[in-house]
Amino acid sequence: MLDEEPERRRRRRQWIHPSVAQRYRKGQFHSLYKDLRQDPFKFRSYCRMSVEAFDNLLSLLHPHLTFMDTCMRRSISAEQRLIVTLRFLATGNSFASLHFEFLLGISTISGIVCHTCKLIWQHLREAVMPTPKAEDWLRIAKGFYQSAQFPNCIGALDGKHIRVKKPPHSGSRDFNYKQYFSVVLMALADSNYRFVIVDIGAYGSSSDSRIFSASRMGDRLRDNQLALPEPRRLPGSAGPPAPFVIVADEGFALSPHMMRPFPRGDLDDRKRIFNYRLTRARRYVECAFGILSTRWRVFLSSIQMNPDNATLVIQACVLLHNFTRINDASSDADIDQNITSSVIFDQSRTGRPGTAGLAVRDVYADYFCSPEGALPWQMESIRGSR
C-alpha cells in the first residue's frame, strides 16, 4: 500500500568486520607477496607463472586495475587484485576460502575476479591470440610438419566440456553425455600447444559437430574467410596441390578443409596409416587442454558462477595459457611431460561426409603410403590396431 512506510534497510552492525580489518597485517597478500618474489620457484607455484611474466602482465593491466583512495577507505592495489584472481584460477578455491586467506569480503573477491578476467580478455587477446593471417597459417603448418609430419595442417580441433553449476531454469540444456552440467570450449590449437581460435559458451548437450557448425569459426571456414593460403603440393609429391586442412576426431563432419579418421568398420593398412598420422597431429589439442587444466585448476571442479561469469573465467584462462606458453615456455617442460592425449572415437555424432572431403582425405591417405610421405616406423605402429 502507498500509505505504508517503506521497509527500513537493516543497519550494519559493523562498518568492517574485525578480521577483515587486519588484512594489512595478517592477509596472505601482505604477509607473503614480497617474500614470494624473492623465491622464483615458490612464486611460480603460487601464481602459475614466473615473476617476469607476472610483471609483464601487471604492467599491461595496471592502469585498468588501479583505483583511487577515498576518505572512507584505501583502495585495493592492482598487484593484490591480480594475485587474488590468479590464485582463484590456479586453485579453484571458493570465494569463501579466498576470503579467509586474503581477508577480503566475499563479494569484493567476486567483483575483483570477474573484473580482472574481463580486463584480461579485453587487453591480452590481441597480444597472445590475434586473428590469424595467411603467414600465420603457414607458420602453424610448418610447425605441424616438423613435429607431427602432417603437411598442410593448420591446426588441431576439439571441444572440452567445462564443468559448471546448473544454470537456473535451464532444464537439461547444459547436461552433457558425461552426466554433468557443462559449457563447451571449442578450440583450434597449434603444434606449440597454443590456442589459435576459440569458441566458448555452447551448451553442454550439443555435439562437437553442431557447435562447430554454429560457431563463427565454422561459418568463416565454410565461407572461405579465414585467410587460408592457396593449396600447395605435399612435400616431395608431384601430384595436384592439396588444400590446407584442420585435423579433428570423428565427432566432426568431413569437408575439404576438415580431416577426420576413417570409420573403424573396415580398415586396411592404408586407412590405418592415415588414422595414425592424423592422430599424431590431433593429439596437440588434447595435450593443450591437459596443460590448461593442469596449470589452471579451476577446471578440475565445477565453476560455481553464473554462465556469463563462468565464460569470463574460461576466456581469461585461455589467454593466460597462451601468455605463459609464450613467456614461460622453458618452464612448461615438466607439465608437457605429464600430459598424455586420449583418443576417443564417438561415431554416434558423425554426419554423412561430402564427396569433396572424401577426395581430399584420399589424397592425404595415398601420400602417407607413398615413398615421399611414409614414415619409417608407421607400419610398426599400426600393427597393434589390426
Short mmCIF file of C-alpha atoms in Angstrom, two decimals:
data_model
loop_
_atom_site.label_atom_id
_atom_site.label_comp_id
_atom_site.label_asym_id
_atom_site.label_seq_id
_atom_site.Cartn_x
_atom_site.Cartn_y
_atom_site.Cartn_z
CA MET A 1 0.00 0.00 0.00
CA LEU A 2 1.14 3.55 -0.71
CA ASP A 3 0.36 4.67 2.83
CA GLU A 4 2.63 2.07 4.39
CA GLU A 5 6.11 3.12 5.37
CA PRO A 6 8.88 1.61 3.25
CA GLU A 7 10.73 -1.23 4.91
CA ARG A 8 13.77 0.10 6.66
CA ARG A 9 17.12 -1.10 5.50
CA ARG A 10 18.88 -3.18 8.08
CA ARG A 11 21.63 -1.23 9.72
CA ARG A 12 25.15 -2.57 9.63
CA ARG A 13 26.37 -3.96 12.89
CA GLN A 14 29.94 -3.12 11.88
CA TRP A 15 31.41 -0.94 9.17
CA ILE A 16 34.07 -3.60 8.57
CA HIS A 17 34.50 -6.98 10.21
CA PRO A 18 37.40 -7.09 12.70
CA SER A 19 39.08 -9.97 10.87
CA VAL A 20 38.93 -8.13 7.54
CA ALA A 21 40.33 -5.02 9.20
CA GLN A 22 43.52 -6.97 9.92
CA ARG A 23 44.30 -7.80 6.30
CA TYR A 24 47.23 -5.36 6.16
CA ARG A 25 48.92 -7.34 8.92
CA LYS A 26 47.63 -10.90 8.50
CA GLY A 27 46.28 -11.12 4.96
CA GLN A 28 48.02 -13.56 2.65
CA PHE A 29 48.97 -10.91 0.11
CA HIS A 30 50.57 -8.52 2.60
CA SER A 31 52.36 -11.28 4.51
CA LEU A 32 53.62 -13.39 1.57
CA TYR A 33 53.88 -11.33 -1.62
CA LYS A 34 57.28 -9.73 -1.01
CA ASP A 35 58.81 -12.97 0.23
CA LEU A 36 57.43 -14.95 -2.72
CA ARG A 37 59.05 -12.58 -5.19
CA GLN A 38 62.42 -13.50 -3.69
CA ASP A 39 61.88 -17.19 -4.44
CA PRO A 40 61.14 -17.77 -8.17
CA PHE A 41 60.16 -21.41 -7.68
CA LYS A 42 57.66 -20.65 -4.92
CA PHE A 43 56.27 -17.69 -6.86
CA ARG A 44 55.71 -19.86 -9.93
CA SER A 45 53.96 -22.48 -7.82
CA TYR A 46 51.75 -19.83 -6.21
CA CYS A 47 50.82 -17.77 -9.30
CA ARG A 48 51.40 -20.38 -12.02
CA MET A 49 53.78 -18.06 -13.86
CA SER A 50 57.25 -16.60 -13.39
CA VAL A 51 57.97 -13.29 -11.70
CA GLU A 52 58.93 -11.78 -15.05
CA ALA A 53 55.71 -12.94 -16.71
CA PHE A 54 53.68 -11.62 -13.76
CA ASP A 55 55.36 -8.22 -14.03
CA ASN A 56 54.66 -8.11 -17.77
CA LEU A 57 51.03 -8.93 -17.21
CA LEU A 58 50.75 -6.42 -14.37
CA SER A 59 52.27 -3.63 -16.46
CA LEU A 60 49.65 -4.28 -19.13
CA LEU A 61 46.70 -4.28 -16.74
CA HIS A 62 47.93 -1.85 -14.06
CA PRO A 63 46.20 1.29 -15.42
CA HIS A 64 42.88 -0.55 -15.51
CA LEU A 65 43.26 -2.18 -12.07
CA THR A 66 44.20 0.99 -10.18
CA PHE A 67 41.53 2.86 -8.24
CA MET A 68 41.61 5.99 -6.08
CA ASP A 69 41.79 6.01 -2.31
CA THR A 70 38.91 7.79 -0.60
CA CYS A 71 38.35 9.33 2.79
CA MET A 72 36.33 6.23 3.69
CA ARG A 73 38.86 3.52 2.86
CA ARG A 74 42.03 2.63 0.98
CA SER A 75 41.66 1.04 -2.44
CA ILE A 76 42.88 -2.49 -3.15
CA SER A 77 46.13 -2.34 -5.12
CA ALA A 78 46.47 -3.60 -8.69
CA GLU A 79 49.03 -6.18 -7.53
CA GLN A 80 46.64 -7.64 -4.98
CA ARG A 81 43.74 -7.71 -7.44
CA LEU A 82 45.82 -9.65 -9.93
CA ILE A 83 47.17 -12.02 -7.26
CA VAL A 84 43.66 -12.78 -5.97
CA THR A 85 42.46 -13.54 -9.49
CA LEU A 86 45.43 -15.74 -10.37
CA ARG A 87 45.06 -17.60 -7.09
CA PHE A 88 41.41 -18.31 -7.82
CA LEU A 89 42.21 -19.55 -11.32
CA ALA A 90 45.20 -21.58 -10.12
CA THR A 91 43.36 -23.37 -7.31
CA GLY A 92 39.63 -23.20 -7.99
CA ASN A 93 39.09 -22.39 -4.31
CA SER A 94 35.73 -20.92 -3.41
CA PHE A 95 35.38 -17.20 -2.75
CA ALA A 96 34.70 -18.08 0.88
CA SER A 97 38.10 -19.82 1.12
CA LEU A 98 39.84 -16.89 -0.51
CA HIS A 99 38.05 -14.60 1.95
CA PHE A 100 39.83 -16.30 4.85
CA GLU A 101 43.17 -16.30 3.02
CA PHE A 102 43.26 -12.68 1.84
CA LEU A 103 40.88 -11.22 4.47
CA LEU A 104 38.77 -9.52 1.81
CA GLY A 105 34.99 -9.58 1.64
CA ILE A 106 33.43 -12.42 -0.35
CA SER A 107 31.51 -10.03 -2.60
CA THR A 108 34.69 -7.97 -3.01
CA ILE A 109 36.63 -11.03 -4.17
CA SER A 110 33.84 -11.97 -6.56
CA GLY A 111 33.90 -8.50 -8.10
CA ILE A 112 37.70 -8.49 -8.36
CA VAL A 113 37.85 -11.87 -10.13
CA CYS A 114 35.13 -11.04 -12.67
CA HIS A 115 36.51 -7.58 -13.38
CA THR A 116 40.10 -8.78 -13.78
CA CYS A 117 39.11 -11.69 -16.03
CA LYS A 118 37.19 -9.27 -18.24
CA LEU A 119 40.22 -6.97 -18.46
CA ILE A 120 42.48 -9.90 -19.35
CA TRP A 121 40.20 -10.79 -22.26
CA GLN A 122 39.99 -7.19 -23.46
CA HIS A 123 43.67 -6.24 -23.24
CA LEU A 124 45.56 -9.51 -23.73
CA ARG A 125 43.70 -11.06 -26.64
CA GLU A 126 45.40 -9.19 -29.47
CA ALA A 127 48.82 -9.84 -27.97
CA VAL A 128 48.59 -13.63 -27.45
CA MET A 129 45.71 -14.80 -29.68
CA PRO A 130 45.38 -12.42 -32.65
CA THR A 131 43.24 -13.18 -35.68
CA PRO A 132 45.40 -15.45 -37.89
CA LYS A 133 46.59 -14.23 -41.26
CA ALA A 134 47.96 -16.21 -44.23
CA GLU A 135 51.52 -16.02 -42.92
CA ASP A 136 50.36 -17.27 -39.51
CA TRP A 137 48.70 -20.31 -41.07
CA LEU A 138 51.90 -21.08 -42.97
CA ARG A 139 53.91 -20.86 -39.75
CA ILE A 140 51.46 -23.20 -37.99
CA ALA A 141 51.58 -25.65 -40.92
CA LYS A 142 55.37 -25.66 -40.78
CA GLY A 143 55.25 -26.48 -37.08
CA PHE A 144 52.90 -29.43 -37.60
CA TYR A 145 55.05 -30.80 -40.40
CA GLN A 146 58.20 -30.59 -38.28
CA SER A 147 56.68 -32.04 -35.10
CA ALA A 148 53.95 -34.39 -36.37
CA GLN A 149 54.97 -34.94 -40.02
CA PHE A 150 51.49 -33.92 -41.18
CA PRO A 151 51.85 -31.44 -44.09
CA ASN A 152 49.47 -28.56 -44.82
CA CYS A 153 47.92 -28.85 -41.34
CA ILE A 154 46.76 -25.52 -39.88
CA GLY A 155 45.54 -26.76 -36.52
CA ALA A 156 44.04 -29.49 -34.36
CA LEU A 157 40.39 -29.02 -33.36
CA ASP A 158 38.42 -30.41 -30.44
CA GLY A 159 35.94 -29.46 -27.75
CA LYS A 160 36.36 -29.62 -23.98
CA HIS A 161 33.46 -29.75 -21.54
CA ILE A 162 33.96 -27.29 -18.68
CA ARG A 163 32.00 -28.34 -15.61
CA VAL A 164 29.69 -25.61 -14.26
CA LYS A 165 26.86 -25.46 -11.76
CA LYS A 166 23.40 -25.91 -13.21
CA PRO A 167 22.12 -22.58 -14.57
CA PRO A 168 18.64 -21.71 -13.24
CA HIS A 169 15.68 -22.71 -15.42
CA SER A 170 17.97 -24.45 -17.94
CA GLY A 171 16.49 -27.96 -17.76
CA SER A 172 18.76 -30.46 -19.48
CA ARG A 173 20.16 -27.90 -21.93
CA ASP A 174 23.64 -27.92 -20.34
CA PHE A 175 23.62 -31.59 -19.28
CA ASN A 176 26.19 -33.49 -21.36
CA TYR A 177 26.71 -37.14 -22.26
CA LYS A 178 29.25 -37.41 -19.41
CA GLN A 179 26.38 -36.87 -16.95
CA TYR A 180 27.20 -33.40 -15.62
CA PHE A 181 26.38 -29.79 -16.47
CA SER A 182 28.89 -28.02 -18.67
CA VAL A 183 29.68 -25.40 -21.25
CA VAL A 184 31.93 -26.23 -24.17
CA LEU A 185 35.30 -24.75 -25.00
CA MET A 186 35.84 -25.36 -28.72
CA ALA A 187 39.47 -24.70 -29.62
CA LEU A 188 41.89 -24.87 -32.52
CA ALA A 189 45.47 -25.46 -31.31
CA ASP A 190 48.88 -25.30 -32.99
CA SER A 191 51.88 -27.58 -32.52
CA ASN A 192 53.17 -25.45 -29.63
CA TYR A 193 50.03 -26.24 -27.60
CA ARG A 194 48.75 -22.69 -28.04
CA PHE A 195 45.16 -21.86 -28.86
CA VAL A 196 44.68 -20.15 -32.22
CA ILE A 197 40.89 -19.70 -32.29
CA VAL A 198 38.34 -20.49 -29.57
CA ASP A 199 34.57 -20.56 -29.22
CA ILE A 200 33.29 -20.54 -25.64
CA GLY A 201 29.88 -20.99 -24.07
CA ALA A 202 27.99 -23.54 -26.19
CA TYR A 203 25.51 -25.78 -24.37
CA GLY A 204 26.93 -28.97 -22.92
CA SER A 205 24.19 -31.10 -24.51
CA SER A 206 25.26 -30.11 -28.05
CA SER A 207 27.61 -32.27 -30.12
CA ASP A 208 31.01 -31.04 -31.27
CA SER A 209 29.91 -31.04 -34.91
CA ARG A 210 26.82 -28.95 -34.18
CA ILE A 211 28.76 -26.50 -32.02
CA PHE A 212 31.42 -26.03 -34.69
CA SER A 213 28.84 -25.58 -37.44
CA ALA A 214 27.03 -22.89 -35.45
CA SER A 215 30.21 -21.10 -34.35
CA ARG A 216 31.77 -18.10 -36.01
CA MET A 217 34.85 -20.21 -36.69
CA GLY A 218 32.77 -22.73 -38.62
CA ASP A 219 30.96 -20.01 -40.56
CA ARG A 220 34.23 -18.38 -41.59
CA LEU A 221 35.72 -21.71 -42.66
CA ARG A 222 32.69 -22.53 -44.84
CA ASP A 223 32.70 -19.04 -46.37
CA ASN A 224 36.48 -19.09 -47.02
CA GLN A 225 37.01 -16.09 -44.74
CA LEU A 226 39.87 -17.48 -42.62
CA ALA A 227 42.55 -16.14 -44.98
CA LEU A 228 43.84 -19.66 -45.64
CA PRO A 229 46.81 -19.99 -48.04
CA GLU A 230 46.25 -21.36 -51.50
CA PRO A 231 46.54 -25.17 -51.87
CA ARG A 232 50.10 -26.48 -52.14
CA ARG A 233 51.70 -29.69 -53.26
CA LEU A 234 52.59 -32.04 -50.44
CA PRO A 235 56.36 -32.21 -49.75
CA GLY A 236 58.17 -34.28 -52.37
CA SER A 237 54.95 -35.05 -54.22
CA ALA A 238 54.34 -34.42 -57.92
CA GLY A 239 50.58 -34.73 -57.51
CA PRO A 240 47.97 -31.98 -57.53
CA PRO A 241 48.04 -29.23 -54.85
CA ALA A 242 46.34 -30.22 -51.60
CA PRO A 243 44.28 -27.77 -49.53
CA PHE A 244 45.35 -26.76 -46.03
CA VAL A 245 43.33 -28.74 -43.51
CA ILE A 246 42.28 -28.94 -39.87
CA VAL A 247 42.58 -32.32 -38.14
CA ALA A 248 39.77 -33.46 -35.86
CA ASP A 249 38.16 -36.59 -34.45
CA GLU A 250 35.09 -38.46 -35.67
CA GLY A 251 32.78 -36.03 -33.93
CA PHE A 252 33.24 -33.54 -36.78
CA ALA A 253 31.96 -33.61 -40.35
CA LEU A 254 34.43 -34.33 -43.13
CA SER A 255 34.99 -31.45 -45.57
CA PRO A 256 37.78 -30.26 -47.91
CA HIS A 257 39.35 -28.30 -45.03
CA MET A 258 38.42 -30.70 -42.19
CA MET A 259 40.00 -34.13 -41.90
CA ARG A 260 38.70 -36.85 -39.60
CA PRO A 261 39.70 -40.55 -39.30
CA PHE A 262 38.34 -43.32 -41.46
CA PRO A 263 35.50 -45.22 -39.73
CA ARG A 264 36.59 -48.29 -37.80
CA GLY A 265 34.37 -50.73 -39.67
CA ASP A 266 36.64 -51.96 -42.48
CA LEU A 267 40.20 -50.67 -42.17
CA ASP A 268 43.05 -51.73 -44.42
CA ASP A 269 46.68 -50.72 -43.88
CA ARG A 270 46.26 -47.54 -45.93
CA LYS A 271 43.36 -46.32 -43.79
CA ARG A 272 45.07 -47.34 -40.56
CA ILE A 273 48.16 -45.39 -41.55
CA PHE A 274 46.07 -42.31 -42.29
CA ASN A 275 44.30 -42.60 -38.93
CA TYR A 276 47.64 -43.00 -37.17
CA ARG A 277 49.14 -39.95 -38.88
CA LEU A 278 46.05 -37.84 -38.21
CA THR A 279 46.01 -38.87 -34.54
CA ARG A 280 49.67 -37.84 -34.16
CA ALA A 281 48.68 -34.34 -35.26
CA ARG A 282 45.37 -34.21 -33.41
CA ARG A 283 46.93 -35.05 -30.04
CA TYR A 284 48.26 -31.49 -29.76
CA VAL A 285 44.85 -30.05 -28.95
CA GLU A 286 44.26 -32.85 -26.43
CA CYS A 287 47.58 -32.03 -24.78
CA ALA A 288 46.79 -28.30 -24.85
CA PHE A 289 43.60 -28.99 -22.90
CA GLY A 290 45.58 -31.10 -20.44
CA ILE A 291 48.16 -28.34 -19.89
CA LEU A 292 45.35 -25.81 -19.47
CA SER A 293 43.68 -27.87 -16.74
CA THR A 294 46.94 -28.76 -15.01
CA ARG A 295 48.05 -25.15 -14.73
CA TRP A 296 44.65 -23.51 -14.05
CA ARG A 297 42.96 -25.93 -11.67
CA VAL A 298 39.71 -24.04 -11.59
CA PHE A 299 38.81 -26.53 -14.36
CA LEU A 300 39.26 -29.54 -12.10
CA SER A 301 36.00 -28.85 -10.28
CA SER A 302 32.68 -27.24 -11.08
CA ILE A 303 32.84 -23.47 -11.61
CA GLN A 304 30.37 -22.06 -9.09
CA MET A 305 29.41 -18.95 -11.05
CA ASN A 306 26.60 -17.88 -13.34
CA PRO A 307 27.11 -18.66 -17.07
CA ASP A 308 28.29 -15.16 -18.03
CA ASN A 309 30.93 -15.03 -15.30
CA ALA A 310 31.99 -18.62 -15.96
CA THR A 311 32.59 -17.63 -19.59
CA LEU A 312 34.79 -14.75 -18.40
CA VAL A 313 36.85 -17.18 -16.32
CA ILE A 314 37.30 -19.57 -19.27
CA GLN A 315 38.27 -16.70 -21.58
CA ALA A 316 40.86 -15.44 -19.12
CA CYS A 317 42.38 -18.90 -18.63
CA VAL A 318 42.66 -19.47 -22.39
CA LEU A 319 44.59 -16.22 -22.83
CA LEU A 320 46.73 -16.83 -19.74
CA HIS A 321 47.54 -20.28 -21.12
CA ASN A 322 48.89 -18.71 -24.32
CA PHE A 323 50.57 -15.94 -22.33
CA THR A 324 52.52 -18.40 -20.17
CA ARG A 325 53.36 -20.60 -23.16
CA ILE A 326 54.97 -17.56 -24.78
CA ASN A 327 56.67 -16.06 -21.71
CA ASP A 328 57.45 -19.23 -19.72
CA ALA A 329 57.98 -21.78 -22.49
CA SER A 330 61.05 -23.36 -20.88
CA SER A 331 59.30 -23.84 -17.55
CA ASP A 332 56.45 -25.83 -19.14
CA ALA A 333 58.64 -28.82 -19.92
CA ASP A 334 57.67 -30.59 -16.69
CA ILE A 335 53.98 -30.03 -17.38
CA ASP A 336 54.28 -31.21 -21.00
CA GLN A 337 55.91 -34.47 -19.92
CA ASN A 338 53.00 -35.33 -17.64
CA ILE A 339 50.32 -34.76 -20.28
CA THR A 340 49.03 -37.69 -22.28
CA SER A 341 46.44 -37.47 -25.01
CA SER A 342 43.33 -39.61 -25.03
CA VAL A 343 41.94 -40.70 -28.38
CA ILE A 344 38.23 -41.47 -28.20
CA PHE A 345 36.18 -42.04 -31.35
CA ASP A 346 32.48 -41.28 -30.99
CA GLN A 347 30.77 -42.40 -34.18
CA SER A 348 27.31 -41.54 -32.93
CA ARG A 349 27.93 -37.85 -33.65
CA THR A 350 29.20 -38.10 -37.21
CA GLY A 351 27.45 -36.87 -40.30
CA ARG A 352 27.49 -38.10 -43.86
CA PRO A 353 30.78 -36.99 -45.48
CA GLY A 354 30.80 -34.90 -48.64
CA THR A 355 32.36 -36.06 -51.90
CA ALA A 356 34.96 -33.24 -51.91
CA GLY A 357 36.06 -34.10 -48.38
CA LEU A 358 36.43 -37.78 -49.30
CA ALA A 359 38.62 -36.88 -52.25
CA VAL A 360 40.93 -34.69 -50.14
CA ARG A 361 41.23 -37.39 -47.48
CA ASP A 362 42.18 -39.92 -50.16
CA VAL A 363 44.93 -37.56 -51.39
CA TYR A 364 46.47 -37.46 -47.91
CA ALA A 365 45.98 -41.21 -47.37
CA ASP A 366 47.77 -42.01 -50.63
CA TYR A 367 50.58 -39.59 -49.80
CA PHE A 368 51.20 -41.15 -46.37
CA CYS A 369 51.66 -44.54 -48.07
CA SER A 370 53.95 -43.20 -50.80
CA PRO A 371 57.77 -43.19 -50.58
CA GLU A 372 57.69 -39.38 -50.30
CA GLY A 373 55.29 -39.24 -47.34
CA ALA A 374 55.76 -42.52 -45.45
CA LEU A 375 57.41 -42.65 -42.02
CA PRO A 376 59.90 -45.48 -41.28
CA TRP A 377 58.01 -46.59 -38.17
CA GLN A 378 54.39 -46.22 -39.26
CA MET A 379 53.85 -49.88 -40.23
CA GLU A 380 55.20 -50.98 -36.86
CA SER A 381 52.88 -48.51 -35.10
CA ILE A 382 49.67 -49.76 -36.72
CA ARG A 383 50.26 -53.46 -36.06
CA GLY A 384 48.53 -53.32 -32.71
CA SER A 385 45.38 -51.86 -34.28
CA ARG A 386 44.83 -54.71 -36.77
#
